[in-house]
Coordinates of C-alpha atoms in Angstrom, one line a residue:
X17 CA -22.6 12.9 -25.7
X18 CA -25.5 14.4 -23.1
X19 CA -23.7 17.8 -22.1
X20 CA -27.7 19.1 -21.0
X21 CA -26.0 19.2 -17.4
X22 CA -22.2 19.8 -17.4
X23 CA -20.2 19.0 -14.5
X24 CA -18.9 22.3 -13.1
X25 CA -19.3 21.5 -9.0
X26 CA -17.4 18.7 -8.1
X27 CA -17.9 18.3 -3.5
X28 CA -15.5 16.2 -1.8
X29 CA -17.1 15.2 1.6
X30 CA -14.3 14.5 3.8
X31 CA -10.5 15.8 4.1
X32 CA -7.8 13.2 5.5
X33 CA -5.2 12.0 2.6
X34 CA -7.8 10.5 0.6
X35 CA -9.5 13.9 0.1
X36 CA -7.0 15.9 0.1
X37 CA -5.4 13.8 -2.6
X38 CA -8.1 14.0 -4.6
X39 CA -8.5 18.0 -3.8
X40 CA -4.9 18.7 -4.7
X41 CA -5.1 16.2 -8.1
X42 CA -8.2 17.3 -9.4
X43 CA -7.1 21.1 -8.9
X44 CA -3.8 21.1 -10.1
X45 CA -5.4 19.6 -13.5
X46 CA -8.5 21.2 -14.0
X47 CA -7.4 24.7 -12.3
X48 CA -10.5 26.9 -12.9
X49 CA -12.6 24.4 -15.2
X50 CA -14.0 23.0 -12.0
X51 CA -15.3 24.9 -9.2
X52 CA -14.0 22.7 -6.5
X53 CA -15.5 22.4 -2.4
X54 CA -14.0 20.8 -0.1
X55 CA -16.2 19.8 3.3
X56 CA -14.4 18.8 6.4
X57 CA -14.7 19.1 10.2
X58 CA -11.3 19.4 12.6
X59 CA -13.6 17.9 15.1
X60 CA -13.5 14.7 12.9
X61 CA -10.4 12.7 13.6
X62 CA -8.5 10.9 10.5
X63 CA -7.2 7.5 10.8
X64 CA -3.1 6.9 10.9
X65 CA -0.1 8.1 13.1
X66 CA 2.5 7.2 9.9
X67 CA 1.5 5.5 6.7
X68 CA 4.3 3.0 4.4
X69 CA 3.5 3.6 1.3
X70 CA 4.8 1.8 -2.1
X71 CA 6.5 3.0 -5.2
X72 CA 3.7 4.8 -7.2
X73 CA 3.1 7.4 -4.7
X74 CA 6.7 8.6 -6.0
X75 CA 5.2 8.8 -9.4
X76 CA 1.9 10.6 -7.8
X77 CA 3.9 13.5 -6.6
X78 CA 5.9 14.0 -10.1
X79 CA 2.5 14.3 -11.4
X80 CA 1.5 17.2 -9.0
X81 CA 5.3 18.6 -9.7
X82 CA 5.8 18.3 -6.0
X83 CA 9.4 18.8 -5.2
X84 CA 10.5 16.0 -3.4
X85 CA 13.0 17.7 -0.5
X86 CA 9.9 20.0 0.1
X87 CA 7.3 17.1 0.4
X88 CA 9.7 15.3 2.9
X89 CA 10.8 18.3 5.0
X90 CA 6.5 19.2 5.0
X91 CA 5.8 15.8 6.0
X92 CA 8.9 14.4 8.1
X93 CA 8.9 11.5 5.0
X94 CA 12.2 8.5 5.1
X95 CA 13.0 6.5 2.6
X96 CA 11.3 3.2 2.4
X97 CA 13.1 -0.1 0.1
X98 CA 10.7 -2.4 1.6
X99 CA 9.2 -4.6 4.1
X100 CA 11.0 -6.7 6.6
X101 CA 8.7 -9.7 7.6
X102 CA 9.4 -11.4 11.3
X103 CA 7.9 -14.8 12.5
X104 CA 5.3 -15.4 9.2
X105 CA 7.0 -18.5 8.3
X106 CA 7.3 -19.7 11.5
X107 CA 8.3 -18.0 15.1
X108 CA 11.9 -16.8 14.6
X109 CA 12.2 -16.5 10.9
X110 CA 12.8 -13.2 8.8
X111 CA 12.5 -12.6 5.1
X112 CA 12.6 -9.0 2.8
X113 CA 10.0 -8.2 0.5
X114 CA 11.8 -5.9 -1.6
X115 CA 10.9 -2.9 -4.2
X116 CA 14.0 -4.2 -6.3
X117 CA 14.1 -6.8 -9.4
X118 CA 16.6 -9.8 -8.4
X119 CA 19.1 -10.9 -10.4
X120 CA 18.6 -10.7 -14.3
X121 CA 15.9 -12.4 -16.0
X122 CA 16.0 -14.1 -19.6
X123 CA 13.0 -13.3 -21.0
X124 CA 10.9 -16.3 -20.8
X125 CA 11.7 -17.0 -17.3
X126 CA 12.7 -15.1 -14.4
X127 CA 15.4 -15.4 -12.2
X128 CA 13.8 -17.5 -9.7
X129 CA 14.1 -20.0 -12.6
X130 CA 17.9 -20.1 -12.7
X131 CA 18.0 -19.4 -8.6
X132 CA 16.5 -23.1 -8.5
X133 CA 18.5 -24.6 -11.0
X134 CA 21.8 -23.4 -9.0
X135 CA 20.7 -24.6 -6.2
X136 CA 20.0 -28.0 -6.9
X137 CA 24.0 -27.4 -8.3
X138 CA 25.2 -26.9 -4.8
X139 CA 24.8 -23.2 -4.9
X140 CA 24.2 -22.2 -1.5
X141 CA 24.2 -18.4 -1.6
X142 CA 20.4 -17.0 -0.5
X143 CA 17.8 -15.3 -3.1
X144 CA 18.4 -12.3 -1.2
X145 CA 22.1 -11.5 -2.0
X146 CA 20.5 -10.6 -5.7
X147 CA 18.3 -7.8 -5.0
X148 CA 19.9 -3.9 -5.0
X149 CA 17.2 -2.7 -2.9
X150 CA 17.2 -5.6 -0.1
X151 CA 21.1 -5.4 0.4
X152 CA 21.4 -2.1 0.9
X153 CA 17.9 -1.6 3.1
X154 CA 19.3 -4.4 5.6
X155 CA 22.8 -2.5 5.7
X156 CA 20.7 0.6 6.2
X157 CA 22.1 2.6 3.0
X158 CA 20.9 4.4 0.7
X159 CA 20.7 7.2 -2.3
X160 CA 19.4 8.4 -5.4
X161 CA 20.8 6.4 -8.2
X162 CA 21.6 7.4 -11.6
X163 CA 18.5 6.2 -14.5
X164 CA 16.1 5.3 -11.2
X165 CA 18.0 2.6 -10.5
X166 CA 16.6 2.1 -6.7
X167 CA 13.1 1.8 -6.3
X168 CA 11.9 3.3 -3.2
X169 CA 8.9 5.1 -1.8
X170 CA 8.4 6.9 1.3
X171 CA 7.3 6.6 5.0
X172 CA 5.4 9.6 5.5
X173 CA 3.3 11.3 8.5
X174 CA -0.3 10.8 7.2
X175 CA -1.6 14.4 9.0
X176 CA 1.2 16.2 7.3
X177 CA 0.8 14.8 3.9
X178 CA -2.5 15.8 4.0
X179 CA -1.7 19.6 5.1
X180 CA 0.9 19.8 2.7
X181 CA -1.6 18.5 0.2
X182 CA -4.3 21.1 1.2
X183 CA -2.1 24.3 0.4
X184 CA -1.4 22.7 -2.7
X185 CA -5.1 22.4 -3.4
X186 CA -6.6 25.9 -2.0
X187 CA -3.4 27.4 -4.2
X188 CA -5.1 26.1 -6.8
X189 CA -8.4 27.0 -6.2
X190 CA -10.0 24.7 -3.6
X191 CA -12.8 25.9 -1.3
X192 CA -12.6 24.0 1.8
X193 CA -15.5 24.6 4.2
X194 CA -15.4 23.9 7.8
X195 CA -18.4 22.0 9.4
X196 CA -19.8 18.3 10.2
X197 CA -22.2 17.3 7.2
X198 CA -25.9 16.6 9.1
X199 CA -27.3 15.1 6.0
X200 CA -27.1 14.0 2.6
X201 CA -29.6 15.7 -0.3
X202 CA -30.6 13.3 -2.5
X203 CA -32.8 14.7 -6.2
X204 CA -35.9 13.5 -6.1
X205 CA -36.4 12.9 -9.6
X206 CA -33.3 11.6 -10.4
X207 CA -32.0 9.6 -7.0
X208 CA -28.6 11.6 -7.3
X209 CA -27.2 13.5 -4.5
X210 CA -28.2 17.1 -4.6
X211 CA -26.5 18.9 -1.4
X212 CA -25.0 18.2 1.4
X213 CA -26.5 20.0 4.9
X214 CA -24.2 21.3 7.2
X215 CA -24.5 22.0 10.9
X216 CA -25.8 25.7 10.9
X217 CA -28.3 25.3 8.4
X218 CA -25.5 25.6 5.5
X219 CA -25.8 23.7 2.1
X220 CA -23.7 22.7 -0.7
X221 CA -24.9 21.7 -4.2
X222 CA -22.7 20.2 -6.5
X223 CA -22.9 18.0 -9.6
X224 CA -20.8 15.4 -9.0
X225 CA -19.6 14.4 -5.2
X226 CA -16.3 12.4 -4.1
X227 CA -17.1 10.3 -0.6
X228 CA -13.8 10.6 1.2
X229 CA -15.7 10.2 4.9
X230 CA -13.8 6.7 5.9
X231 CA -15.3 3.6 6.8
X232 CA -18.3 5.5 7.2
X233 CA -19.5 5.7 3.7
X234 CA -21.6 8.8 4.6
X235 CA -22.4 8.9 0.6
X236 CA -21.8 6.1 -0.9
X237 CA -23.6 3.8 1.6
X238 CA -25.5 5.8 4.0
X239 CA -27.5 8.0 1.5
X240 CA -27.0 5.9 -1.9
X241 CA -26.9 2.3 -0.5
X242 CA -24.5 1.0 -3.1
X243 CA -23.7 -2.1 -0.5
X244 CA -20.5 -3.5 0.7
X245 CA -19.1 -6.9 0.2
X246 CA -17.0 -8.2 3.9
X247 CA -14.5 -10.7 3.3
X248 CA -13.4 -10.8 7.3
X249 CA -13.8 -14.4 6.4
X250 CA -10.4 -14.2 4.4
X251 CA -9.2 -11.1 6.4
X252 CA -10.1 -12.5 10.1
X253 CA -8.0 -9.3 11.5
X254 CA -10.9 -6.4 12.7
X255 CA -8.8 -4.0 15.2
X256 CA -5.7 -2.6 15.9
X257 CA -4.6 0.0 18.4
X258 CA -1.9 3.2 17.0
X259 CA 0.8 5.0 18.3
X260 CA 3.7 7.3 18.0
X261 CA 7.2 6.7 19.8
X262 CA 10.4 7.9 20.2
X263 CA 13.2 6.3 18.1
X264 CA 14.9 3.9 19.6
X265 CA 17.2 3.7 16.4
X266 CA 18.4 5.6 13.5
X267 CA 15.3 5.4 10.8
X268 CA 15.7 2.3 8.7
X269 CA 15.2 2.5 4.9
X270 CA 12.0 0.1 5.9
X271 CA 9.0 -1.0 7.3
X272 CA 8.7 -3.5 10.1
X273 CA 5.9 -5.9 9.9
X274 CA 6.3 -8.6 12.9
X275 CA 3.8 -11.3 13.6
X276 CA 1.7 -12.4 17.1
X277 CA -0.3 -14.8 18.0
X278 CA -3.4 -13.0 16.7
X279 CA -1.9 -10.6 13.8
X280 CA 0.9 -8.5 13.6
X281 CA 2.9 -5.0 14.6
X282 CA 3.9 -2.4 12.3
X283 CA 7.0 0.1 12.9
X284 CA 6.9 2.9 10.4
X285 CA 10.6 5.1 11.0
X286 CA 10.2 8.6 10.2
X287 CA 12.0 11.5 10.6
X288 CA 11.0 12.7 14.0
X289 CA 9.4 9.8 15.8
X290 CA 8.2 6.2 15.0
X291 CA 5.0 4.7 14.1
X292 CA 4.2 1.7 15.4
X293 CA 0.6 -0.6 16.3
X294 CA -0.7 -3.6 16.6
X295 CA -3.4 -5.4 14.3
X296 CA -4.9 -8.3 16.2
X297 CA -7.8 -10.5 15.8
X298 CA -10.4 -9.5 18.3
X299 CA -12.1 -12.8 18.1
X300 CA -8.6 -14.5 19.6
X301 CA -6.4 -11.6 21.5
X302 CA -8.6 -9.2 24.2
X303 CA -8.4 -5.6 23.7
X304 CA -6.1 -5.2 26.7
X305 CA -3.8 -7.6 26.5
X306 CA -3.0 -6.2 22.5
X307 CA -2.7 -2.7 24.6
X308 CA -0.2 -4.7 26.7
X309 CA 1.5 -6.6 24.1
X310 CA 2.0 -3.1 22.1
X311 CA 3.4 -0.9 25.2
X312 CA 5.8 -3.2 26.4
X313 CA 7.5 -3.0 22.7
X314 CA 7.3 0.7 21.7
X315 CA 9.9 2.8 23.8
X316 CA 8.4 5.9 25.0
X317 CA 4.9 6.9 23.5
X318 CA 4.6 10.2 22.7
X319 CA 0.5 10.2 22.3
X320 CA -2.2 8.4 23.9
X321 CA -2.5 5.3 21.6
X322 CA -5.9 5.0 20.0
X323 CA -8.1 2.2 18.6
X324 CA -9.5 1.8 15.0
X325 CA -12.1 -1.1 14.4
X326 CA -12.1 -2.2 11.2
X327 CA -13.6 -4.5 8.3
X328 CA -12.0 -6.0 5.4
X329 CA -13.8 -5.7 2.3
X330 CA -15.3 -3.3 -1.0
X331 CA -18.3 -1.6 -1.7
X332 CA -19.7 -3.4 -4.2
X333 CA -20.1 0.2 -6.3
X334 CA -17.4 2.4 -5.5
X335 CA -18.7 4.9 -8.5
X336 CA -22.9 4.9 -8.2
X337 CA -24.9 7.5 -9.6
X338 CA -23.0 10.8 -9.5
X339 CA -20.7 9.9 -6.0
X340 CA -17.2 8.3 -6.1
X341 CA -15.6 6.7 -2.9
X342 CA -12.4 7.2 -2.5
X343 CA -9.9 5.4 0.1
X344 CA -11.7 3.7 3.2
X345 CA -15.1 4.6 1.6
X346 CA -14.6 2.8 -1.6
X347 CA -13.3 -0.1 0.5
X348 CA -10.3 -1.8 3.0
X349 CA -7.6 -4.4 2.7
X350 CA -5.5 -4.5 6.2
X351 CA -2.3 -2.3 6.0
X352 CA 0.1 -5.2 5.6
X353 CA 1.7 -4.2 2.3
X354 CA 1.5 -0.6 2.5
X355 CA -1.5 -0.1 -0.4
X356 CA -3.7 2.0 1.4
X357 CA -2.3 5.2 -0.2
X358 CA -2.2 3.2 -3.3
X359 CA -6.0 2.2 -3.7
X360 CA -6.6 6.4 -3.0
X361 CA -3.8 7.4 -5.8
X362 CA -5.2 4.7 -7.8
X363 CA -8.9 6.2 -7.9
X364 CA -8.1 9.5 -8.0
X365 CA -6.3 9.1 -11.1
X366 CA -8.9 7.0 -12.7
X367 CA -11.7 9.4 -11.9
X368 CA -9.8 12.4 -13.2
X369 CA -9.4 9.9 -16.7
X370 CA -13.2 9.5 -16.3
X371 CA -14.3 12.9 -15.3
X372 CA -17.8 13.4 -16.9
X373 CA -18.3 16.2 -19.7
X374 CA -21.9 16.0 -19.5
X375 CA -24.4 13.6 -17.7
X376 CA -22.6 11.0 -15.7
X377 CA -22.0 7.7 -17.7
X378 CA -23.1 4.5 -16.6
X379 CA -20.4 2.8 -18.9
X380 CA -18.1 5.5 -16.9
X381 CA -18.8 4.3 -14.0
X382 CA -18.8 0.7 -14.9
X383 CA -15.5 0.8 -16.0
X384 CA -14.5 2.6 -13.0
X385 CA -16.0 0.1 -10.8
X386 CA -14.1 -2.8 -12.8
X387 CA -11.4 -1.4 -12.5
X388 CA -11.4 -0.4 -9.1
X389 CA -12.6 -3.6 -7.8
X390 CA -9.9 -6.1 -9.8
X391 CA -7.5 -3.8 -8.1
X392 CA -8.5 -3.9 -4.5
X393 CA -8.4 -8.2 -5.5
X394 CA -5.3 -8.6 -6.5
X395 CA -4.2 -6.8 -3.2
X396 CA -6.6 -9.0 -1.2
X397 CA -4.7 -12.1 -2.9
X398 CA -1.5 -10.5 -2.1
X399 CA -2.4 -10.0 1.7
X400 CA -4.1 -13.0 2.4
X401 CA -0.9 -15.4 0.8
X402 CA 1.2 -13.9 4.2
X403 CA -1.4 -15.8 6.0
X404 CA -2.1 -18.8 3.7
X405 CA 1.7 -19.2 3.4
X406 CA 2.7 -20.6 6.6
X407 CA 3.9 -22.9 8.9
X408 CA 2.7 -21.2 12.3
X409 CA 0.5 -23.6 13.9
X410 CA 1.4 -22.1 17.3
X411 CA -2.0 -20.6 18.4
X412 CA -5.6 -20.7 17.4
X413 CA -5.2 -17.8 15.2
X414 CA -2.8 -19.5 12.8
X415 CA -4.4 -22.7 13.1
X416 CA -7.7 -21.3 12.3
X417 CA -5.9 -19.2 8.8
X418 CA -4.2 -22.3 7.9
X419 CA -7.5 -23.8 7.3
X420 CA -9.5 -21.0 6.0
X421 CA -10.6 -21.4 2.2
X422 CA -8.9 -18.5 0.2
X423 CA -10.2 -17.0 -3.4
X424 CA -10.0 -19.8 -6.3
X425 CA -7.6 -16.6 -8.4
X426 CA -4.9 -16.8 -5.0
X427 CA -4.7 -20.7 -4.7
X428 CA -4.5 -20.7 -8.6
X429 CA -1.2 -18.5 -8.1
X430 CA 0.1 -20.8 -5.3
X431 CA -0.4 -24.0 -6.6
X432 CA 1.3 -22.6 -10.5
X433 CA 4.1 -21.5 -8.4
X434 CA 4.6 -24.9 -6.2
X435 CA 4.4 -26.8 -9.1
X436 CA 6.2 -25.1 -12.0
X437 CA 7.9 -21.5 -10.1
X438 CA 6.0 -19.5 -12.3
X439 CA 4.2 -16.5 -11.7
X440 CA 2.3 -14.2 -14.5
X441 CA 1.2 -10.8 -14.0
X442 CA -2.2 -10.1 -14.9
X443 CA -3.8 -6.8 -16.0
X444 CA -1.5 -4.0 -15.0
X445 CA -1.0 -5.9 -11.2
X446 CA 0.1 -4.0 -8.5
X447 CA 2.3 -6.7 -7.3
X448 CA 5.0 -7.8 -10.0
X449 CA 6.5 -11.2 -10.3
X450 CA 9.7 -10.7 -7.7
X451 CA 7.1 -9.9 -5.1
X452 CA 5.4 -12.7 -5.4
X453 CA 8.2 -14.8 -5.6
X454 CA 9.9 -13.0 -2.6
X455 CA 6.5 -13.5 -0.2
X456 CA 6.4 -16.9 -1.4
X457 CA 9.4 -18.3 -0.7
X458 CA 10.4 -16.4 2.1
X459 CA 7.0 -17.9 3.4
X460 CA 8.0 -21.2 2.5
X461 CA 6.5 -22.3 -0.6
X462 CA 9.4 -24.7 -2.4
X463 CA 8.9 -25.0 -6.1
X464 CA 8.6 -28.5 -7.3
X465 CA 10.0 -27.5 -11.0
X466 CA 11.6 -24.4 -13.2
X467 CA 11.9 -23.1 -16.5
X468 CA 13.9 -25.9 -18.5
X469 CA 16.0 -22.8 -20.0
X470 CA 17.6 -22.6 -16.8
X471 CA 20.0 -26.0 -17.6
X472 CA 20.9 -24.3 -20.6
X473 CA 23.9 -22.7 -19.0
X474 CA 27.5 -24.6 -17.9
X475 CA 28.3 -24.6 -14.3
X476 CA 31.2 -22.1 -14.8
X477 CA 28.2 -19.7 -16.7
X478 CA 26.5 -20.0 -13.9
X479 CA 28.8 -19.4 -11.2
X480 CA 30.4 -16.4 -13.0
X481 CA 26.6 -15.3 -13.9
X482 CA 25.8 -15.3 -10.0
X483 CA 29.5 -14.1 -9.0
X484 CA 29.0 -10.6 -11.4
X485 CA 24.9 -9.9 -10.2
X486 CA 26.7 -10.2 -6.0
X487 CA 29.9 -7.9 -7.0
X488 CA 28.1 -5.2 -8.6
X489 CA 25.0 -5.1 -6.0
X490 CA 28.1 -4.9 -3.4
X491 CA 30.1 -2.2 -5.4
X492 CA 26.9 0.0 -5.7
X493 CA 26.0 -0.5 -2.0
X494 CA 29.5 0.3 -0.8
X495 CA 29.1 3.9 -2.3
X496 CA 26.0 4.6 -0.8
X497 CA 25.2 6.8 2.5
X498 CA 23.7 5.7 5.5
X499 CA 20.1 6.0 5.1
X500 CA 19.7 8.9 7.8
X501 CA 22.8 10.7 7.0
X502 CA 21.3 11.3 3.2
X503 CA 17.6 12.1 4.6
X504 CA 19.1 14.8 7.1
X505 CA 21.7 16.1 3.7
X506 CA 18.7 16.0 1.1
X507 CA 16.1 17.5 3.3
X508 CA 18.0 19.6 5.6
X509 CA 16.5 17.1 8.5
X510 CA 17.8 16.7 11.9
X511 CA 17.7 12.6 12.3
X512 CA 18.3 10.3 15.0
X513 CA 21.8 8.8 15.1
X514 CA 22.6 5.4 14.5
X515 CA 22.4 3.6 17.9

């Protein structure tokens, strides 16, 4: 091992909740091993009214020992059990993708397996009666459950996470510094990045430098080059407008995600007001008439909405020389499953594995780019199915993602689970088996074929099977609270009512 130059600056260029993520993990685990700068500007918006996030973020927080009544009171956070879908199948049609398992597996074939095989018994009861987490989200419950037993994660206010994350961070020793950076250093001997230059002649060195500036890429692309890969032409969506409401309803234990003619419209409950937008296709719905579309189904705004242009897609290094990009640097998958907060915990956790001793490693960085980039597929998969799987033919928009080729690893997935109902998890996935299955058929996609285990069991088996998963899924959900009642008891929160 090279230890001639040791890491002991590490510069994060930009704040937002991908910096301040990274601020507050690298802090809290290094403490005063690392001298640690943080650059940002207040005159630098950050993008996101209210962000859904997924189950790992819980995780993230245990990691940091953030009490969780403390980060939910800081950052006005509900509970979130999943995502209800409206019109993706066709105009009309709901289904839940849920954080919950459904039913009980055998071990060489999931539920789905025996779901089938009941069916084709005369079972008529839905896949969704089996799932903890989907019963009680639509009946607007919920609670903390002995052993973990409800998987959940959190809709949180994206501007307060990352303020609550900051004290965290300068507790621990973080230096931010206010100013815009003017430009980017590079070593001329080596090619690294050497300083950053403020606005009033200031100038940071450091020997290792985290790119947190957004789509920008003021590091990673603008001074290094490292490249980015677009794949608008799997992700067609490229805009969306933001804005915050007043409830109109109690907070749901759930994300909204309800599909247009040219995309879809989030609503994100929290504590204190709603989140809502629109993502649209610019290429087949006008600016103005998405403006429309989104004010006439909002309530009362409480901001000026705002616009954000984007591009789906990854730089193709999202670790190059001595700079990491982290969150909408490193790369962007539309918001439709929530991952965004993901893909940041996700590098931040991996560069902290990877943090140099010495000279920076190219087989480091390799690794972390591997890594980073099967990740940020798998989610592309995952978001592109909603529009692959489908029966809206309705406008040119869902015409023209009908026909649209997809990645050879997605269709592999889609035709396996057509023909046979299997699905496999590959690597350490993001997206396990039941939320597959749950996209997939509630998109319409019949299997053809199960597991032959699945006729091992006698009709009675199988009724009293089904009968026991339903009547302890409705026991459990009887006991639990409204979903606003335990928010405002947990976090000493004053919540909407239920309407």
């Amino acid at each position: 091992m090279n230890q001639d130059k040791p890491i002991q600056r590490v510069v994060i260029a930009g704040g937002g909740t991908a910096g301040w993520m990274m601020a507050a993990a690298i802090a809290r685990t290094m403490g005063h091993t690392i001298d640690l700068t943080l650059v940002e500007s207040e005159a630098i918006g950050t993008i996101g009214v209210g962000e859904s996030t997924i189950p790992p973020l819980v995780n993230f927080n245990r990691i940091l020992g953030i009490p969780e009544p403390e980060f939910m009171r800081a950052t006005q956070a509900t509970f979130k059990l999943g995502i209800l879908f409206d019109n993706w199948k066709h105009d009309g049609d709901s289904y839940f993708h849920s954080f919950g398992l459904s039913g009980k597996d055998h071990w060489s074939a999931g539920f789905q397996h025996f779901w089938l095989n009941a069916r084709e018994r005369g079972h008529d009861r839905p896949y969704s009666d089996y799932c903890l987490e989907l019963v009680a989200a639509m009946e607007g419950k919920f609670a903390h459950l002995p052993e973990d037993r409800m998987n959940y994660a959190y809709h949180v206010d994206a501007t307060l996470y990352g303020r609550y994350l900051r004290q965290l961070a300068e507790a621990d020793g973080c230096k931010r510094v206010e100013g815009k950076i003017a430009r980017v250093e590079l070593d001329g001997e080596s090619g690294d990045i050497a300083a950053l230059h403020l606005d009033g002649d200031r100038r940071i060195e450091g020997d290792m430098f985290v790119d947190c500036t957004g789509f920008r890429g003021l590091l990673i692309d603008g001074a290094l080059h490292a490249g980015f890969e677009d794949w608008s032409h799997w992700l067609p969506n490229d805009s969306a407008i933001a804005v915050q409401a007043k409830h109109q309803r109690a907070p749901q234990p759930y994300t909204q995600a309800i599909a247009h003619d040219a995309g879809w419209q989030w609503r994100i409950p929290l504590q204190h007001r709603m989140g809502a937008g629109i993502v649209y296709a610019s290429g087949y719905l006008s600016r103005d008439a998405a403006y429309d579309r989104l004010m006439s189904s909002v309530g009362e705004p409480l901001i000026e909405p705002f616009d954000i242009k984007f591009k789906g897609g990854v730089r193709r290094k999202q670790w190059y020389r001595n700079c990491v990009a982290v969150g909408l640097a490193g790369g962007f998958v539309e918001p439709l499953e929530a991952t965004t907060v993901h893909l940041i915990q996700r590098a931040v956790l991996r560069f902290i594995r990877m943090m140099p001793n010495g000279r920076v490693s190219e087989r480091d960085a390799a690794e972390f780019n591997d890594q980073q980039r099967l990740d940020i597929e798998q989610i592309r998969d995952f978001v592109v199915l909603h529009y692959k799987a489908t029966n809206r033919r309705d406008s040119p928009f869902w015409r023209h993602v009908a026909n649209m080729p997809i990645p050879d690893s997605l269709q592999q997935k889609i035709e396996l689970f057509r023909e046979t109902g299997r699905v496999f998890r590959k690597y350490e996935e993001l997206f396990a088996e039941n939320s597959w299955v749950q996209v997939m058929m509630g998109q319409g996609i019949d299997p053809q074929s199960y597991h032959p285990i699945a006729a091992k069991l006698r009709d009675d088996e199988v009724e009293r099977l089904f009968q026991t998963i339903r009547d302890n899924i409705a026991q459990t959900v009887a006991t639990l609270p409204e979903h606003h009642a335990y928010v405002a008891q947990y976090c000493g929160a004053e919540m909407p009512q239920r309407a």
